[in-house]
CSV table of C-alpha atoms in Angstrom, one decimal:
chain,number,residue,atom,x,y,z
A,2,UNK,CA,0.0,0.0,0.0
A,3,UNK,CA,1.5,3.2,-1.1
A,4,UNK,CA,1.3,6.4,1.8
A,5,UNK,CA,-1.2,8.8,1.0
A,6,UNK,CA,-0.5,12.5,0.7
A,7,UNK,CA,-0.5,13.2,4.2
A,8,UNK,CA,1.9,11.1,5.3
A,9,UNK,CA,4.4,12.1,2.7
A,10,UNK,CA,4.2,15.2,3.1
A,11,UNK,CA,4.7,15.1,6.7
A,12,UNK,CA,7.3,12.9,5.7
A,13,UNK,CA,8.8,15.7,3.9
A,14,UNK,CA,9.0,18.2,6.7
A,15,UNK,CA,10.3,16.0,9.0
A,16,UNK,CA,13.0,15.3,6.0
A,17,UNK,CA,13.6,19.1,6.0
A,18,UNK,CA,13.8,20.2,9.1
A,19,UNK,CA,16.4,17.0,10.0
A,20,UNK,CA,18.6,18.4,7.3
A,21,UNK,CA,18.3,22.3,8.7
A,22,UNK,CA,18.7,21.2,12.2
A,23,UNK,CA,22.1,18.8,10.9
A,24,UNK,CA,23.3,22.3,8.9
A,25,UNK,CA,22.9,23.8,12.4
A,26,UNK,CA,25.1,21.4,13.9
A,27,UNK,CA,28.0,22.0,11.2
A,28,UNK,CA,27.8,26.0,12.1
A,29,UNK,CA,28.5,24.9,15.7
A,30,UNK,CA,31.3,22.8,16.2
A,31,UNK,CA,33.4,21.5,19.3
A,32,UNK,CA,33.8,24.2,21.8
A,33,UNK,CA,30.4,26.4,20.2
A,34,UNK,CA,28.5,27.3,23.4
A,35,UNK,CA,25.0,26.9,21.8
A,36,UNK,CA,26.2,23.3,20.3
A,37,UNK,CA,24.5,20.9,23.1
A,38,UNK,CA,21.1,22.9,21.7
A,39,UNK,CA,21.8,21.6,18.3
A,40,UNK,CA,22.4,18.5,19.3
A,41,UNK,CA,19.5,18.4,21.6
A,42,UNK,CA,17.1,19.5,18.6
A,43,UNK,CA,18.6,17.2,15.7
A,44,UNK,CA,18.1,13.8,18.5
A,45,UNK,CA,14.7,15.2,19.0
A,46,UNK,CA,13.4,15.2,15.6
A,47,UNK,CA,15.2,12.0,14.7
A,48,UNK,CA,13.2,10.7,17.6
A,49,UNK,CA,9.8,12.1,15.8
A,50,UNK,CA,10.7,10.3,12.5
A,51,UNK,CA,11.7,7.3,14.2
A,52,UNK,CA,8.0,7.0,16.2
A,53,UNK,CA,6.3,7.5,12.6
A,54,UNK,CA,7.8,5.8,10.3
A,55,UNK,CA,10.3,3.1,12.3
A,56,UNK,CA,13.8,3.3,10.6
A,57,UNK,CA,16.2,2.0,13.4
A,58,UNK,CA,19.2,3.8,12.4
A,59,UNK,CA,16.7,7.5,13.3
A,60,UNK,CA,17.0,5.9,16.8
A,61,UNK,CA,20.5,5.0,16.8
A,62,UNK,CA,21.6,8.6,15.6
A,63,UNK,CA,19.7,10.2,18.3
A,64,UNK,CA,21.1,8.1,21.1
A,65,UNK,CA,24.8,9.3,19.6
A,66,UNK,CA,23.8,12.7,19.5
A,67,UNK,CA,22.4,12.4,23.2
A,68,UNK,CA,25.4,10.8,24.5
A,69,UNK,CA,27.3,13.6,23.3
A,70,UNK,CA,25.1,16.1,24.2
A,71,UNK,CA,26.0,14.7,27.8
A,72,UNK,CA,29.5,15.4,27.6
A,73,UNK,CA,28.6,19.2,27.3
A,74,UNK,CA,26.9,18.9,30.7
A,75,UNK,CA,29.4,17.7,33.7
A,76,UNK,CA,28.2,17.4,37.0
A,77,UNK,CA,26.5,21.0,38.1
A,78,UNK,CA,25.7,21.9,34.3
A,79,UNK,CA,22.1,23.6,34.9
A,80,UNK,CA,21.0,21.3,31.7
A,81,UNK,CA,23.1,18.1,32.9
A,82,UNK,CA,19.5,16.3,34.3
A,83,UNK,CA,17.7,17.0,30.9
A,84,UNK,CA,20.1,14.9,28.8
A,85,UNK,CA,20.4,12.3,31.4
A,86,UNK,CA,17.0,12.0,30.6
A,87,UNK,CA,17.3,12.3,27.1
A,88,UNK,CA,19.5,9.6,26.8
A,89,UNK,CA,17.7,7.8,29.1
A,90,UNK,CA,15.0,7.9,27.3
A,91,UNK,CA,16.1,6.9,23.8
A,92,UNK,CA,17.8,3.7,25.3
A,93,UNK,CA,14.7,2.7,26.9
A,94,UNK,CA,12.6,3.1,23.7
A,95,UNK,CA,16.0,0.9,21.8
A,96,UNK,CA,15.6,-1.8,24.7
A,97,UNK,CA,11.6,-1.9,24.5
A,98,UNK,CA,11.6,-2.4,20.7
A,99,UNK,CA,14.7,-4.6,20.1
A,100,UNK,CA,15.7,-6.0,23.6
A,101,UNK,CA,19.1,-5.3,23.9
A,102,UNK,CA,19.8,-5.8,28.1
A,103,UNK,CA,22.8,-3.2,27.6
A,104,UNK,CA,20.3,-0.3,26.7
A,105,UNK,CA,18.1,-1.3,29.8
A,106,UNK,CA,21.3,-1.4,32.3
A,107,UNK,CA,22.3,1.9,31.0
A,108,UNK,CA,19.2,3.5,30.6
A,109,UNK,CA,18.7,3.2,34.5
A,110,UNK,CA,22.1,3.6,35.7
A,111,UNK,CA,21.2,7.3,34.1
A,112,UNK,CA,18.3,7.4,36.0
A,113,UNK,CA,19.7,6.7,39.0
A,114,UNK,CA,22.1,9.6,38.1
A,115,UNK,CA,18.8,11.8,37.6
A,116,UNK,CA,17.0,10.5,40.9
A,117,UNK,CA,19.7,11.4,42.8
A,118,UNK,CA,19.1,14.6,42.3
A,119,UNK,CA,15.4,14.4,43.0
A,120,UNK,CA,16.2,14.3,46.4
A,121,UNK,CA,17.7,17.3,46.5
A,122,UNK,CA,15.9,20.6,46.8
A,123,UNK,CA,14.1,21.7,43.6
A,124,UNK,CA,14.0,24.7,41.9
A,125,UNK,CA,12.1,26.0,39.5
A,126,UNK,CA,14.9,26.5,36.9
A,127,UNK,CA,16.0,23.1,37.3
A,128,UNK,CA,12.5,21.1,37.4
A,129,UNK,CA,13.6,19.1,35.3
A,130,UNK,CA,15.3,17.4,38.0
A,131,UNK,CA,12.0,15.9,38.8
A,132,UNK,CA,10.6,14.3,35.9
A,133,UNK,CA,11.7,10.6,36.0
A,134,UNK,CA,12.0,7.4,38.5
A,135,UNK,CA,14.6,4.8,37.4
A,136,UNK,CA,14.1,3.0,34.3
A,137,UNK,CA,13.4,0.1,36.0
A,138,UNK,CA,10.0,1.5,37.3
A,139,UNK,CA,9.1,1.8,33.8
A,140,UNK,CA,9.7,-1.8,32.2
A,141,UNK,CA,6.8,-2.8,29.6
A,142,UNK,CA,7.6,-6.7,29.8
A,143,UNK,CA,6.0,-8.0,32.5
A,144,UNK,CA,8.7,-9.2,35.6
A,145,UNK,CA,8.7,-12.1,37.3
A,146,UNK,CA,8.4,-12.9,40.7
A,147,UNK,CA,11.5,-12.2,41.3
A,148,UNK,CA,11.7,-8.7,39.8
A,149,UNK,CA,8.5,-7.7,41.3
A,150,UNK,CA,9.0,-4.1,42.5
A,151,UNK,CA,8.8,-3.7,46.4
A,152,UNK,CA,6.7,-1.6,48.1
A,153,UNK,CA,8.9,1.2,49.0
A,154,UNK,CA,10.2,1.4,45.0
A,155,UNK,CA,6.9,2.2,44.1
A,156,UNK,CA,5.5,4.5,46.8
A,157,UNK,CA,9.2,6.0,46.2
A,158,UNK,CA,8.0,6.2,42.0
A,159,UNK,CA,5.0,7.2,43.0
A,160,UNK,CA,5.8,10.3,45.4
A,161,UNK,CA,8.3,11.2,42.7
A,162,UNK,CA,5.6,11.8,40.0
A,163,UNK,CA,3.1,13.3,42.4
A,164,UNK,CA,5.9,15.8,42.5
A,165,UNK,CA,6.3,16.0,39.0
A,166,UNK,CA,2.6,16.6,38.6
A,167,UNK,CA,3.1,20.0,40.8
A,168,UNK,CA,5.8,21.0,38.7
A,169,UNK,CA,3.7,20.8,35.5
A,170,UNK,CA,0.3,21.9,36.8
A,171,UNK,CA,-2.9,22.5,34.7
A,172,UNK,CA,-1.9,24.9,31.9
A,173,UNK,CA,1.5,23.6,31.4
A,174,UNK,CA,1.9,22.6,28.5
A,175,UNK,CA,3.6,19.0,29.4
A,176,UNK,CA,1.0,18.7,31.8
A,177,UNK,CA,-0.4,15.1,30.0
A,178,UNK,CA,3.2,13.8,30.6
A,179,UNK,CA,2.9,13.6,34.9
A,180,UNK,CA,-0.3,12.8,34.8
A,181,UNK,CA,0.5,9.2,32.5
A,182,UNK,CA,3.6,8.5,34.4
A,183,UNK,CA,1.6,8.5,37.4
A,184,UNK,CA,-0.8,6.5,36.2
A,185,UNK,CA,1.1,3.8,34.8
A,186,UNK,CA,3.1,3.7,38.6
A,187,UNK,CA,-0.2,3.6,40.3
A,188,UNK,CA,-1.9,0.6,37.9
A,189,UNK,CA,1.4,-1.2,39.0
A,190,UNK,CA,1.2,-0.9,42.5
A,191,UNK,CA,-3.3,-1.9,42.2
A,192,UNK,CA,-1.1,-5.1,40.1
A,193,UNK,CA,1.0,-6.0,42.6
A,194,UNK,CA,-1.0,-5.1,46.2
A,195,UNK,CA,-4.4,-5.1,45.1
A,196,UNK,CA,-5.9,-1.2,46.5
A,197,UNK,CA,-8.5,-0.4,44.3
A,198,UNK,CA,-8.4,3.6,45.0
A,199,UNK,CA,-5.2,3.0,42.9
A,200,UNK,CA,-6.8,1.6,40.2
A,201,UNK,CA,-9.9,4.1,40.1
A,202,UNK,CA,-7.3,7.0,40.1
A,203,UNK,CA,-5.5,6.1,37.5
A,204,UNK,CA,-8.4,6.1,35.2
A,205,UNK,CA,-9.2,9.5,36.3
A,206,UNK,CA,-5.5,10.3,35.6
A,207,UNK,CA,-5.6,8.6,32.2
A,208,UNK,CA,-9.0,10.2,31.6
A,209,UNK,CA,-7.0,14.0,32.2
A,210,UNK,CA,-4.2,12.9,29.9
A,211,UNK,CA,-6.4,11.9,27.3
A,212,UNK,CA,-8.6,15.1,27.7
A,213,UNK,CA,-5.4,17.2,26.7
A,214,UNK,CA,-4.3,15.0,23.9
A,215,UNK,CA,-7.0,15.8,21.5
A,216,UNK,CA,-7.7,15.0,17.9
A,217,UNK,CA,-4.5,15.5,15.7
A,218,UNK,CA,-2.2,15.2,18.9
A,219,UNK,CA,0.9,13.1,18.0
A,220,UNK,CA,0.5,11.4,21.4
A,221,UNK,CA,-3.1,11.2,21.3
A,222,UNK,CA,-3.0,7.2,20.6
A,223,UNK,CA,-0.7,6.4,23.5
A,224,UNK,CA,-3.2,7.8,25.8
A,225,UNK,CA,-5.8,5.8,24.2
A,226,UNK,CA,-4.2,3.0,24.7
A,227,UNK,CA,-3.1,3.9,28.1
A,228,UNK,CA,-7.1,3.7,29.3
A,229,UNK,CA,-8.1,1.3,27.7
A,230,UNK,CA,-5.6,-0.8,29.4
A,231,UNK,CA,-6.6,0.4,32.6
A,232,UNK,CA,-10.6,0.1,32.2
A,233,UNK,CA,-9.4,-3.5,31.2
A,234,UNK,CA,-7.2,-4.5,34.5
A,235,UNK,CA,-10.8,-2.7,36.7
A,236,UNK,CA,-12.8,-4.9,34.5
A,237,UNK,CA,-11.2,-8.3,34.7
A,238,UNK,CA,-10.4,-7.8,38.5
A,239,UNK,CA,-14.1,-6.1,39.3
A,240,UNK,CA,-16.1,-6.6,36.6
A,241,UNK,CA,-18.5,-4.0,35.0
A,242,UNK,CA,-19.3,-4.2,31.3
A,243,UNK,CA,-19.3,-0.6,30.8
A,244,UNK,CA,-15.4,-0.4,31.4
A,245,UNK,CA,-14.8,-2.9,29.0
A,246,UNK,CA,-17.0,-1.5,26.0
A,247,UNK,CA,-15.4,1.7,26.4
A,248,UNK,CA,-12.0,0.8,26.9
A,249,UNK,CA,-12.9,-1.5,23.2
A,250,UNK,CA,-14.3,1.6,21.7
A,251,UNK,CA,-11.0,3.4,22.6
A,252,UNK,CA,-8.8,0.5,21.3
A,253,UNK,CA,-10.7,0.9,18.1
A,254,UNK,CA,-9.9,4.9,18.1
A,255,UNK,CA,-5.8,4.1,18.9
A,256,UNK,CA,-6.5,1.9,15.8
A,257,UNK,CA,-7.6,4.4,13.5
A,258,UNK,CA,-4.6,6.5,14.4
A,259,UNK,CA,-2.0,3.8,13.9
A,260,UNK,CA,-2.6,3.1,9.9
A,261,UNK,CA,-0.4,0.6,7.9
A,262,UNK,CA,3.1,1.0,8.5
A,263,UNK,CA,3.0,2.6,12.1
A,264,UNK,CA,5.4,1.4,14.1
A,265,UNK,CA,2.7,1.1,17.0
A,266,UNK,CA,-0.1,-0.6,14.8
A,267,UNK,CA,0.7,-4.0,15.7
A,268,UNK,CA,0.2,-3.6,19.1
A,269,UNK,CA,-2.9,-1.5,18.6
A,270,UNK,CA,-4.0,-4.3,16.4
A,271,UNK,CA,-3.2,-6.6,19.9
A,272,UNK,CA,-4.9,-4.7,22.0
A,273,UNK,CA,-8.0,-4.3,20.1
A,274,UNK,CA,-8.0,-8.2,19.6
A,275,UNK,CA,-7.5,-8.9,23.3
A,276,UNK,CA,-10.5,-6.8,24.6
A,277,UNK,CA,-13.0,-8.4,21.8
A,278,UNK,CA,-11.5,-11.5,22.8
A,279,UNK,CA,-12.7,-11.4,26.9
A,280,UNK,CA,-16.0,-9.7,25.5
A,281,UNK,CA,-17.2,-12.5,23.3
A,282,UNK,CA,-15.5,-14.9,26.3
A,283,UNK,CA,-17.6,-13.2,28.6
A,284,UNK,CA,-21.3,-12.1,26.9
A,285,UNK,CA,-20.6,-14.5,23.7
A,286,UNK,CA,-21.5,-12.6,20.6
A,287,UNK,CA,-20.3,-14.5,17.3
A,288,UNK,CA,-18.8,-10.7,15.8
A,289,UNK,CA,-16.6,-10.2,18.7
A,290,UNK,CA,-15.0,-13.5,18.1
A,291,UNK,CA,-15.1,-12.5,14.5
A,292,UNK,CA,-13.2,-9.3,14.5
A,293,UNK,CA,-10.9,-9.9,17.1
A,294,UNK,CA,-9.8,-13.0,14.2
A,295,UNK,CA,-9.7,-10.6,11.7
């Protein structure tokens, strides 16, 4: 199937703006004092193209141009705690899709780096500081018994994020970004203790993020995906049809936003199939079965 016109045209300005921000980079070599922006920018929209259109070597280019950025921000540099996230960041997304342990061990011996200073006092010009628990809080393959996170871990993530959330509050524009994280950390303490006011407040949390992601936000699938999940976990562990219909109806959204060739359509595809799956398992209905096939 060829890309429509959209897709290649947003294609094109991604193209573009890679090639101005990598002419940028030329004008400001070793020892420039604005070169760790140029860097910063160039990773950042390698990291766009890579999340639409799934060329590996996007991914691998940004993580170089993160490590370096890094080496422009010793210990005490007021932007040293934004590329230790950066990096952090890009490994994690390298280890998630292609499962390279070395990119997981790294990622969070950064973010132990970055939590560090979490503890210490925080200032509005460096609230950065407070945007991330260690990588390992954050794994998307499901640990074993033995990796199960203990309870102080997660009311440790958890505090962490409610932090975040006051450092972004409504009207920032990065608000969405707190309120997932703490979601996601709240769903996996309701996974591994069993509180159900963890459970109900991360829907209301997903809910928020999802309000601020609206049609024709680049993130605006994740989020819909994000609840869905969620609505799924209250619905097999309480029941309640009414969470699972919507949390299908919002699979089937993600899925409309995901076309062919997105690098997170097969898992929307998953997700959507799943849901159908324990609906015609639970209330029968021949189509469910029929479409979650298809």
């Amino acid at each position: 199937m060829y890309p429509d016109f959209e897709e290649c045209h947003h294609r094109e300005k991604l193209d573009e703006a890679i090639d101005h921000y990598r002419a940028s980079l030329n004008l400001r070599p070793a020892g420039h004092p604005d070169r760790s922006s140029s860097l910063n920018n160039l990773a950042l929209t390698l990291c766009t193209r890579f999340n639409q259109f799934g060329d590996r070597d996007d991914l691998d280019d940004a993580i170089e141009l993160n490590r370096a950025a890094l080496t422009l921000h010793p210990p005490g540099h007021p932007d040293r705690s934004m590329s230790l996230n950066n990096l952090a960041n890009t490994l994690s997304t390298r280890f998630k899709l292609f499962g390279d342990r070395a990119d997981l061990d790294e990622a969070a011996k950064l973010n132990r780096k970055l939590y560090v200073q979490v503890q210490q006092p925080c200032h509005q010009h460096h609230a950065e500081r407070c945007l991330r628990a260690p990588v390992i809080l954050r794994r998307t393959v499901r640990p074993s018994l033995s990796e199960r996170w203990s309870k102080e871990k997660l009311e440790q993530a958890i505090d962490h994020f409610r932090v975040s959330l006051r450092l972004r509050p409504a009207g920032h524009p990065k608000h969405s970004t707190p309120l997932g994280r703490l979601a996601s950390t709240l769903r996996t303490r309701f996974k591994q203790f069993g509180a159900r006011a963890d459970l109900d407040e991360a829907i209301e949390l997903d809910r928020a993020a999802l309000a601020l992601r609206p049609q024709g936000h680049p993130n605006r699938s994740s989020s819909l995906n994000n609840l869905a999940v969620t609505l799924c976990t209250r619905f097999n562990q309480f029941g309640g049809s009414p969470d699972l219909d919507e949390a299908i109806e919002l699979n089937r959204a993600a899925l409309t936003l995901d076309p062919q060739g997105h690098p997170d359509r097969f898992m929307s595809l998953i997700n959507l199939a799943i849901t159908l799956h324990t609906r015609f398992k639970q209330f029968g209905g021949r189509a469910n079965l029929d479409e979650a096939i298809e």
